[in-house]
Amino acid sequence: MEKQPFQPVSTGVRRDRGSRKTRPFHIVLALPFVVLLGLVGRVSLFSDVPRTSTIPINASQILQQCSDLYRVPGPSPDFPKRTQSDRLQPGTKPVLIRNATIWTGHVEGLETLFGDILLADGLIKAVGEVDAAHLAAYEDLATVDAQGAWVSPGIIDVHSHLGVEASPHLEGAADGNSFQGTMAPWMRSLDGLNTHDEGLRLGVAGGLTTSLILPGSADAIGGQAFVIKLRPTTEKSPTSFLLEPPSDLGNGTHLPPTHLAWKHMKHACGENPSRFYGVTRMDSVWAWREAYNTAKKVKTAQDDYCLRAEAGNWDNLGSFREDFQWQPLIDILRGKVKVQTHCYEAVDFDNFVRLSNEFEFPVAAFHHAHEAYLVPDVLKRAYGPTPAVAIFSTFSGYKRESYRSSEYAAKVLAEAGIRSDHPAIVSRYLVHEAQVAHHYGLPTYLALSAVTTTAAGVLGLDHRIGFLKIGYDADVVIWDSHPLALGATPRQVFIDGIPQIEKPYGWAKLAESQSAPKTPDYDAEAAEALKHDGLPPLQEFSATTADRVVFANVSSVWVRNEDGVEELTGAKDLGFVTVEGGRIVGTGKDAAYVEALSQPSTHLVDLQGGSIAPAIVSTGTSLGLQEISMEASTTDGAVFDPLQDDASSILGNTLIRAVDGLQFATRDALLAYRAGVTSSVTFPEGGFLSGLGVSFSLVHVTLNHLEIASVSTQIAALRHLLLDRLKGDAGIWFGKVALGLMPLVVRVHSADIIATLLELKAEVEDLTGAALKLTLLGATEAHLLADAISAADVGVIVPPRTYPYTWDDRRIMAGHPLTETSLVPYLLDHGIKVGIAPQGIDDFSPGMAAWSARKLRWDAGWVAVEGNLTEQEIYPLVSTNIDKLLGVRANPAHGDLVATRGGGLLSFEGKVVAIISPRRGSVDII
Ligand SMILES: *[C@@H]1O[C@H](CO)[C@@H](O)[C@H](O)[C@H]1NC(C)=O
Ligand SMILES: *[C@@H]1O[C@H](CO)[C@@H](O)[C@H](O)[C@H]1NC(C)=O
Ligand SMILES: *[C@@H]1O[C@H](CO)[C@@H](O)[C@H](O)[C@H]1NC(C)=O
Ligand SMILES: *[C@@H]1O[C@H](CO)[C@@H](O)[C@H](O)[C@H]1NC(C)=O
Ligand SMILES: *[C@@H]1O[C@H](CO)[C@@H](O)[C@H](O)[C@H]1NC(C)=O
């Protein structure tokens, strides 16, 4: 079979090669009418059988059972002619969306139409021009004027744990994995699906309409996965969320009998099964081979039975061999299952591809697939069509398996699917993943396809979702900007034709965000990643120079000042900026620039309309304390926790200092540097009192409901530290904190705990007479106490987008389109000093969030777009405010600057091309 590079797996499944002759009719049996003819044909054959043979009374059932074995999944041939969806909710009103810019998904994602879309009976009834006669057929027609807005198919996530790892996380609903053993094909994610998961409602708010819910990856075979739509149903049951539930699921399937739904099976390679069971890769592969061999034996017995039945050899028929437990794997061997495999690296792909060829089953997709871009030929060797890959845009480096991953992987593989692994990446922001992949070189049409059409193919559902096409499910998103523009947010989302957002909030976005961003060229970087097997050198620059550097075609220059930031207007509108010894010495227009160029030692950098902006400061992660967060030997490790561990006999009252655990040139730090982050305020990781941040500017504690000690114990401990003058090191530092000489940084989310902290602050101030400098890190519920936080002069550092990971942050302000405003603008409006920390600081350990520092530029850009903030307002949130909130005394004249080509630092257009450092007196030209 001709293999194509990284095509999504289509509904066709390769048949067993040697078996066609012996089963002359299974190919056509998918067609109902031919089934009948086939049986008639067989009946006439029966007359050739010796008369002594007894035809069993249920011969036709037996033949039917046998023909069913060889049915190929997929819709019945008349499926496209359906006039009503099997998921139609009675009472759904028809809707006409007018004046839309329609991305249909057709022509490989290149087709865009301008016009209308008619939704009725749970289906798309017309796209483009809708004639009046057609409309007349619908009473009650609601009309939505899209006013030219982009409209796309509903977003599809091929890798999610929505419902099975429900949010907020509570012990009673952690149903993502079975821990009974490494082989569990009989487990079903549906059986743990919690429909109260907040992630469902929030996912819809991001345009997500369909997700494949996979069991976790603790087991080498984790169990069966199910496709759900995210809308609430009238029945409210998990079953009623299913899209095309397989027929053998019992109650809940509404498909005609001729429509055989695909099944899905989760497999996991590599580290995860090993972590949970202490098995190795060798054990996992043997466990697969043994399991598939068991299934193969049963399958062979079934096939032999059917061969006898088909030949009319009734006397020797015997009984049909069944195996309730292993049937799911037999289904795989019969090509009825999309095999969805969590697999990161070369050794794992190689193993699984060998398995697929040994047992002759195709692989629908490799998920995670961090090293797929390094070994595409291994994937092409898989049995049947080349598997798709479902990858993250940038989430990487957190474990050994993902160490060699590259942000250019999607570009290299081109036709990749992008997925969330929700809640690893919150699935509400799946489109943001596509945006980031687009920035790093995945073409526009493929980036959109990755979360719609390609994803639909991976799920075997491209006959009904993923496209805007007549007869397809009415899953439609109206966007406030081009879906690949930073901060793109749905204005409305339809699932099965039902509008999902009761009262959508938002604002009319600018004209320039109505087209896809013009993204940088990363050909050279992608080639380097491949050349160095995923570990390109990051410390080498094309030049590091104290000589004169002239930046030409600059559109704006922003620098730090005492209050925040200010614009230097001298170079505005394609002027130039001259830098010597790492300092800006001049700005201007053409004449002076020509003069500058005549100097022999001048480096010229054409910014092509890009900008110069204050470098970003990151905080809240373990950047600089680790190389691979899940590999203990590469990290500083967790600090001892004075509330849990007893190391005090050695440590006394010494405070732990992050600076003592620093590692230089970690990849996360270097990647962040290359994305404009030139400093990080890092704390020791873990525990209640983690200690002094790097640069000794602050003391850091964590307060939440997840510690072993109660919240009230944690508060009591803090009160003790602040008020009962301790001896030694801790006494000195906490004395300074109590006197307001250095800030106390508390990682906290819950508004209740924040309220207690505000009271404790007042209590301490009453006794000391000094203003305690308190900064809240995380603070996802801060909006509930905005007035009190503002009155207490407390600062907050929040993630750019919040999510109710735990009970402590369950009451987030969800932002557009669900709430009128969002967290950052709301806090700013209350006069609170705000900083933005990398995405993930509210969920992961500080170690797990370190990779995301490199995305701070777009996190800030996102907040600016959502809140309609100006450059004057947004730059301080990721630079000077962080310094101030953490007590870092920075001379504004020494502040690093970042030069970007093609667009601004906070945009998808800009590419970081130089770091200007007055402190070091030099410029790194990247
Ligand atoms: C046919 O009848 C036999 C004997 O009763 C039974 O064991 C078998 O399950 C039946 N097969 C089908 C497909 O109904
Ligand atoms: C929207 O559609 C209506 C009906 O087709 C038309 O009258 C109106 O001019 C359109 N508006 C825009 C902005 O195109
Ligand atoms: C549920 O399944 C049982 C057994 O197959 C069947 O008798 C019943 O009618 C089904 N109910 C619904 C609502 O489909
Ligand atoms: C500035 O941009 C223009 C237009 O792209 C280009 O022709 C010119 O060479 C650029 N200037 C420099 C110094 O690179
Ligand atoms: C966005 O902010 C600008 C000023 O920066 C203002 O002119 C514009 O009206 C604002 N847009 C909305 C929708 O608030």
Coordinates of N, CA, C and O in Angstrom, one line a residue, residues 161-275:
H161 N -8.8 14.3 29.0 CA -9.3 13.5 30.2 C -10.4 14.3 30.9 O -10.6 14.1 32.1
L162 N -11.1 15.1 30.1 CA -12.3 15.8 30.7 C -13.2 14.7 31.3 O -13.4 13.7 30.7
G163 N -13.8 15.1 32.4 CA -14.8 14.1 33.0 C -14.1 13.0 33.8 O -14.6 12.7 34.9
V164 N -13.0 12.5 33.4 CA -12.4 11.4 34.1 C -11.3 12.0 35.1 O -11.0 11.3 36.1
E165 N -10.9 13.2 34.8 CA -10.0 13.9 35.8 C -10.7 15.2 36.0 O -10.2 16.2 35.5
A166 N -11.8 15.2 36.7 CA -12.7 16.3 36.7 C -12.1 17.5 37.5 O -11.4 17.3 38.4
S167 N -12.6 18.7 37.2 CA -12.2 19.9 37.9 C -13.4 20.5 38.6 O -14.5 20.5 38.0
P168 N -13.2 21.0 39.8 CA -12.0 21.0 40.5 C -11.6 19.6 41.0 O -12.5 18.8 41.2
H169 N -10.3 19.4 41.1 CA -9.9 18.0 41.4 C -10.3 17.7 42.9 O -10.0 18.4 43.8
L170 N -11.0 16.6 43.0 CA -11.4 16.1 44.3 C -11.2 14.6 44.3 O -11.3 13.9 43.3
E171 N -10.8 14.1 45.4 CA -10.4 12.7 45.5 C -11.5 11.8 45.0 O -11.3 10.7 44.5
G172 N -12.8 12.2 45.2 CA -13.9 11.4 44.9 C -14.2 11.2 43.4 O -15.1 10.5 43.0
A173 N -13.5 12.0 42.6 CA -13.7 11.9 41.1 C -12.4 11.9 40.4 O -12.2 12.6 39.4
A174 N -11.5 11.1 40.8 CA -10.2 10.9 40.1 C -10.3 9.6 39.4 O -9.8 8.6 40.0
D175 N -10.9 9.5 38.3 CA -11.2 8.2 37.7 C -10.5 8.0 36.4 O -10.9 7.2 35.5
G176 N -9.3 8.7 36.2 CA -8.6 8.6 35.0 C -7.9 7.3 34.7 O -7.7 7.0 33.5
N177 N -7.6 6.5 35.7 CA -6.8 5.3 35.5 C -7.3 4.2 36.3 O -7.9 4.4 37.4
S178 N -7.1 3.0 35.8 CA -7.3 1.8 36.7 C -5.9 1.4 37.1 O -5.0 1.5 36.4
F179 N -5.8 1.1 38.4 CA -4.5 0.7 38.9 C -4.4 -0.8 39.3 O -3.7 -1.2 40.2
Q180 N -5.2 -1.6 38.5 CA -5.3 -3.0 38.9 C -4.3 -3.8 38.1 O -4.1 -5.0 38.4
G181 N -3.6 -3.2 37.2 CA -2.6 -4.0 36.4 C -2.3 -3.3 35.2 O -3.0 -2.4 34.8
T182 N -1.2 -3.8 34.5 CA -0.8 -3.0 33.4 C -1.6 -3.2 32.1 O -1.6 -2.4 31.2
M183 N -2.3 -4.3 32.0 CA -3.2 -4.6 30.9 C -4.6 -4.4 31.3 O -5.1 -5.1 32.2
A184 N -5.3 -3.4 30.7 CA -6.7 -3.2 31.1 C -7.6 -2.8 29.9 O -8.4 -1.8 29.9
P185 N -7.6 -3.6 28.8 CA -8.4 -3.2 27.6 C -9.9 -3.3 27.9 O -10.7 -2.7 27.2
W186 N -10.2 -3.9 29.0 CA -11.7 -4.1 29.3 C -12.2 -2.8 30.1 O -13.4 -2.7 30.3
M187 N -11.3 -1.9 30.5 CA -11.7 -0.7 31.2 C -12.3 0.3 30.2 O -11.9 0.3 29.0
R188 N -13.3 1.1 30.6 CA -13.9 2.1 29.7 C -13.9 3.5 30.4 O -14.4 3.6 31.5
S189 N -13.4 4.4 29.7 CA -13.3 5.8 30.3 C -14.8 6.3 30.6 O -15.0 7.0 31.6
L190 N -15.7 5.8 29.8 CA -17.1 6.2 30.0 C -17.6 5.9 31.5 O -18.4 6.7 32.1
D191 N -17.1 4.8 32.0 CA -17.5 4.4 33.3 C -17.0 5.3 34.5 O -17.5 5.2 35.6
G192 N -16.1 6.2 34.1 CA -15.7 7.2 35.1 C -16.0 8.6 34.8 O -15.5 9.5 35.4
L193 N -16.9 8.8 33.8 CA -17.1 10.1 33.2 C -18.0 11.0 34.1 O -19.2 10.7 34.3
N194 N -17.4 12.0 34.7 CA -18.1 12.9 35.6 C -18.7 14.1 34.8 O -17.9 15.0 34.4
T195 N -20.0 14.2 34.7 CA -20.5 15.3 33.9 C -20.6 16.6 34.6 O -21.1 17.6 34.1
H196 N -20.2 16.6 35.9 CA -20.2 17.9 36.6 C -18.8 18.6 36.5 O -18.6 19.7 37.1
D197 N -18.0 18.0 35.7 CA -16.6 18.6 35.5 C -16.8 20.1 34.9 O -17.4 20.3 33.9
E198 N -16.2 21.0 35.7 CA -16.2 22.4 35.2 C -15.6 22.6 33.9 O -15.8 23.6 33.1
G199 N -14.7 21.7 33.6 CA -13.9 21.8 32.3 C -14.8 21.7 31.1 O -14.5 22.2 30.0
L200 N -16.0 21.1 31.2 CA -16.9 20.9 30.1 C -17.4 22.3 29.7 O -17.3 22.7 28.5
R201 N -18.0 23.0 30.6 CA -18.5 24.4 30.4 C -17.4 25.3 29.9 O -17.6 26.1 28.9
L202 N -16.3 25.2 30.5 CA -15.2 26.1 30.1 C -14.6 25.8 28.8 O -14.2 26.6 28.0
G203 N -14.6 24.5 28.5 CA -14.1 24.0 27.2 C -15.0 24.6 26.1 O -14.5 25.1 25.1
V204 N -16.3 24.5 26.2 CA -17.2 25.1 25.2 C -16.9 26.6 25.0 O -16.9 27.1 23.9
A205 N -16.6 27.3 26.1 CA -16.3 28.7 26.0 C -15.1 29.0 25.2 O -14.9 30.1 24.7
G206 N -14.3 28.0 25.0 CA -13.1 28.1 24.1 C -13.4 27.6 22.7 O -12.5 27.5 21.9
G207 N -14.6 27.2 22.4 CA -15.0 26.7 21.1 C -14.9 25.2 20.9 O -15.1 24.7 19.8
L208 N -14.5 24.5 22.0 CA -14.4 23.1 22.0 C -15.8 22.4 22.0 O -16.6 22.8 22.8
T209 N -16.0 21.5 21.0 CA -17.3 20.9 20.9 C -17.3 19.4 21.1 O -18.2 18.8 21.5
T210 N -16.1 18.8 20.7 CA -16.0 17.3 20.8 C -14.7 17.0 21.3 O -13.7 17.6 21.0
S211 N -14.6 15.9 22.2 CA -13.4 15.5 22.7 C -13.3 13.9 22.8 O -14.4 13.3 23.1
L212 N -12.2 13.4 22.6 CA -12.0 12.0 22.8 C -11.5 11.8 24.2 O -10.4 12.3 24.6
I213 N -12.3 11.1 25.0 CA -11.9 11.0 26.5 C -11.2 9.7 26.6 O -11.8 8.6 26.5
L214 N -9.9 9.8 26.9 CA -9.0 8.6 27.0 C -8.8 8.3 28.5 O -8.7 9.2 29.3
P215 N -8.7 7.0 28.8 CA -8.1 6.7 30.2 C -6.7 7.3 30.2 O -6.1 7.6 29.2
G216 N -6.2 7.4 31.4 CA -4.8 7.9 31.6 C -3.8 6.9 31.1 O -4.1 5.9 30.5
S217 N -2.5 7.2 31.4 CA -1.5 6.4 30.8 C -0.7 5.6 31.9 O 0.5 5.3 31.7
A218 N -1.4 5.2 33.0 CA -0.7 4.4 34.0 C -0.5 3.0 33.5 O 0.4 2.3 34.0
D219 N -1.4 2.6 32.6 CA -1.4 1.2 32.2 C -0.8 1.1 30.7 O -1.1 2.0 29.9
A220 N -0.2 0.0 30.4 CA 0.3 -0.1 29.0 C -0.9 -0.2 28.0 O -0.8 0.2 26.9
I221 N -2.0 -0.8 28.5 CA -3.3 -0.7 27.8 C -4.2 -0.1 28.8 O -4.6 -0.8 29.8
G222 N -4.7 1.1 28.7 CA -5.4 1.8 29.7 C -6.9 1.6 29.6 O -7.6 1.8 30.6
G223 N -7.4 1.1 28.4 CA -8.8 0.9 28.3 C -9.4 1.6 27.1 O -8.7 2.3 26.4
Q224 N -10.7 1.5 27.0 CA -11.5 2.0 25.8 C -11.8 3.5 26.0 O -12.1 3.9 27.1
A225 N -11.6 4.3 25.0 CA -11.8 5.7 25.0 C -13.2 6.0 24.3 O -13.6 5.2 23.4
F226 N -13.8 7.1 24.6 CA -15.1 7.4 24.0 C -15.1 8.9 23.6 O -14.5 9.7 24.3
V227 N -15.8 9.1 22.5 CA -15.9 10.5 22.0 C -17.2 11.1 22.6 O -18.3 10.5 22.6
I228 N -17.1 12.3 23.2 CA -18.2 13.0 23.7 C -18.4 14.4 23.0 O -17.4 14.9 22.5
K229 N -19.6 14.8 23.0 CA -19.8 16.3 22.8 C -20.0 16.9 24.1 O -20.5 16.4 25.1
L230 N -19.6 18.2 24.2 CA -19.4 18.8 25.5 C -20.7 19.5 26.0 O -20.7 20.0 27.1
R231 N -21.8 19.5 25.2 CA -22.9 20.3 25.7 C -23.7 19.5 26.8 O -23.7 18.3 26.8
P232 N -24.3 20.2 27.7 CA -25.2 19.5 28.6 C -26.4 18.9 27.9 O -26.9 19.5 26.9
T233 N -26.9 17.8 28.4 CA -28.0 17.1 27.7 C -29.2 17.2 28.7 O -29.0 17.3 29.9
T234 N -30.4 16.9 28.1 CA -31.6 16.9 29.0 C -31.5 15.7 29.9 O -31.9 15.8 31.1
E235 N -30.9 14.6 29.4 CA -30.9 13.4 30.3 C -29.8 13.5 31.3 O -29.9 12.9 32.4
K236 N -28.8 14.3 31.1 CA -27.7 14.6 32.0 C -26.7 13.4 32.3 O -25.8 13.5 33.1
S237 N -27.0 12.2 31.7 CA -26.1 11.1 31.9 C -24.9 11.1 31.1 O -24.9 11.7 30.0
P238 N -23.8 10.5 31.5 CA -22.6 10.4 30.7 C -22.9 9.8 29.3 O -22.4 10.2 28.3
T239 N -23.8 8.7 29.3 CA -24.1 8.1 28.1 C -24.7 9.0 27.1 O -24.4 9.0 25.9
S240 N -25.5 10.0 27.5 CA -26.1 10.9 26.6 C -25.1 11.9 26.0 O -25.4 12.7 25.1
F241 N -23.9 12.0 26.6 CA -22.8 12.9 26.0 C -22.1 12.2 24.8 O -21.4 12.9 24.1
L242 N -22.3 10.9 24.7 CA -21.5 10.2 23.7 C -21.9 10.5 22.2 O -23.0 10.7 21.9
L243 N -20.9 10.6 21.4 CA -21.1 10.7 20.0 C -20.7 9.4 19.3 O -19.6 8.9 19.5
E244 N -21.7 8.8 18.6 CA -21.6 7.5 18.0 C -21.0 6.4 19.0 O -20.0 5.8 18.7
P245 N -21.8 6.2 20.0 CA -21.4 5.1 20.9 C -21.4 3.7 20.2 O -22.3 3.5 19.4
P246 N -20.4 2.9 20.4 CA -20.4 1.6 19.7 C -21.7 0.8 20.1 O -22.3 0.9 21.2
S247 N -22.1 0.0 19.1 CA -23.4 -0.7 19.3 C -23.4 -1.7 20.4 O -24.5 -1.9 21.0
D248 N -22.3 -2.2 20.8 CA -22.3 -3.2 21.9 C -22.3 -2.6 23.3 O -22.1 -3.2 24.3
L249 N -22.5 -1.3 23.3 CA -22.5 -0.6 24.6 C -23.8 -0.7 25.3 O -24.0 -0.3 26.5
G250 N -24.9 -1.2 24.6 CA -26.2 -1.3 25.2 C -26.9 0.1 25.1 O -26.7 0.8 24.2
N251 N -27.7 0.4 26.1 CA -28.5 1.6 26.1 C -27.7 2.8 25.7 O -26.6 3.1 26.2
G252 N -28.3 3.6 24.8 CA -27.6 4.9 24.5 C -27.3 5.1 23.1 O -27.0 6.2 22.7
T253 N -27.3 4.0 22.3 CA -26.9 4.2 20.9 C -28.1 4.4 20.0 O -29.1 3.7 20.1
H254 N -28.0 5.5 19.2 CA -29.2 5.8 18.4 C -28.8 5.6 16.9 O -29.5 6.2 16.0
L255 N -27.7 5.0 16.6 CA -27.3 4.8 15.2 C -28.1 3.7 14.6 O -28.5 2.7 15.2
P256 N -28.4 3.8 13.2 CA -29.0 2.7 12.5 C -28.1 1.5 12.6 O -26.8 1.7 12.7
P257 N -28.6 0.3 12.5 CA -27.8 -0.9 12.7 C -26.8 -1.0 11.6 O -25.7 -1.7 11.7
T258 N -27.0 -0.4 10.5 CA -26.0 -0.5 9.4 C -24.8 0.5 9.6 O -23.9 0.5 8.8
H259 N -24.8 1.2 10.6 CA -23.8 2.2 10.9 C -22.9 1.7 12.0 O -23.3 1.6 13.2
L260 N -21.7 1.2 11.7 CA -20.9 0.6 12.7 C -19.9 1.7 13.2 O -19.1 2.2 12.4
A261 N -20.1 2.0 14.5 CA -19.2 3.1 15.0 C -17.8 2.6 15.3 O -17.6 1.4 15.7
W262 N -16.9 3.5 15.2 CA -15.5 3.2 15.6 C -15.4 3.0 17.1 O -16.1 3.8 17.8
K263 N -14.5 2.2 17.5 CA -14.1 2.2 18.9 C -12.7 2.7 19.0 O -12.0 2.9 18.0
H264 N -12.3 3.0 20.3 CA -11.0 3.6 20.5 C -10.3 2.8 21.7 O -11.0 2.5 22.6
M265 N -9.0 2.6 21.5 CA -8.3 1.9 22.6 C -7.0 2.7 23.0 O -6.2 3.0 22.1
K266 N -6.9 3.0 24.3 CA -5.7 3.7 24.7 C -4.6 2.7 25.0 O -4.8 1.8 25.8
H267 N -3.4 3.0 24.5 CA -2.2 2.3 24.9 C -1.2 3.3 25.4 O -1.3 4.5 25.0
A268 N -0.3 2.9 26.2 CA 0.7 3.9 26.7 C 2.1 3.2 26.7 O 2.3 2.1 27.2
C269 N 3.0 3.9 26.0 CA 4.4 3.4 26.0 C 5.2 4.0 27.1 O 4.9 5.1 27.6
G270 N 6.4 3.5 27.3 CA 7.4 4.2 28.0 C 7.3 4.5 29.5 O 6.9 3.6 30.3
E271 N 7.6 5.7 29.8 CA 7.8 6.0 31.3 C 6.5 5.8 32.1 O 6.7 5.4 33.3
N272 N 5.4 6.2 31.7 CA 4.2 6.2 32.6 C 3.9 4.9 33.2 O 3.8 4.8 34.4
P273 N 3.7 3.9 32.3 CA 3.4 2.5 32.9 C 4.6 2.1 33.8 O 4.3 1.5 34.9
S274 N 5.8 2.5 33.5 CA 6.9 2.1 34.3 C 6.8 2.8 35.6 O 7.1 2.2 36.7
R275 N 6.5 4.1 35.6 CA 6.4 4.8 36.9 C 5.4 4.2 37.9 O 5.6 4.2 39.0

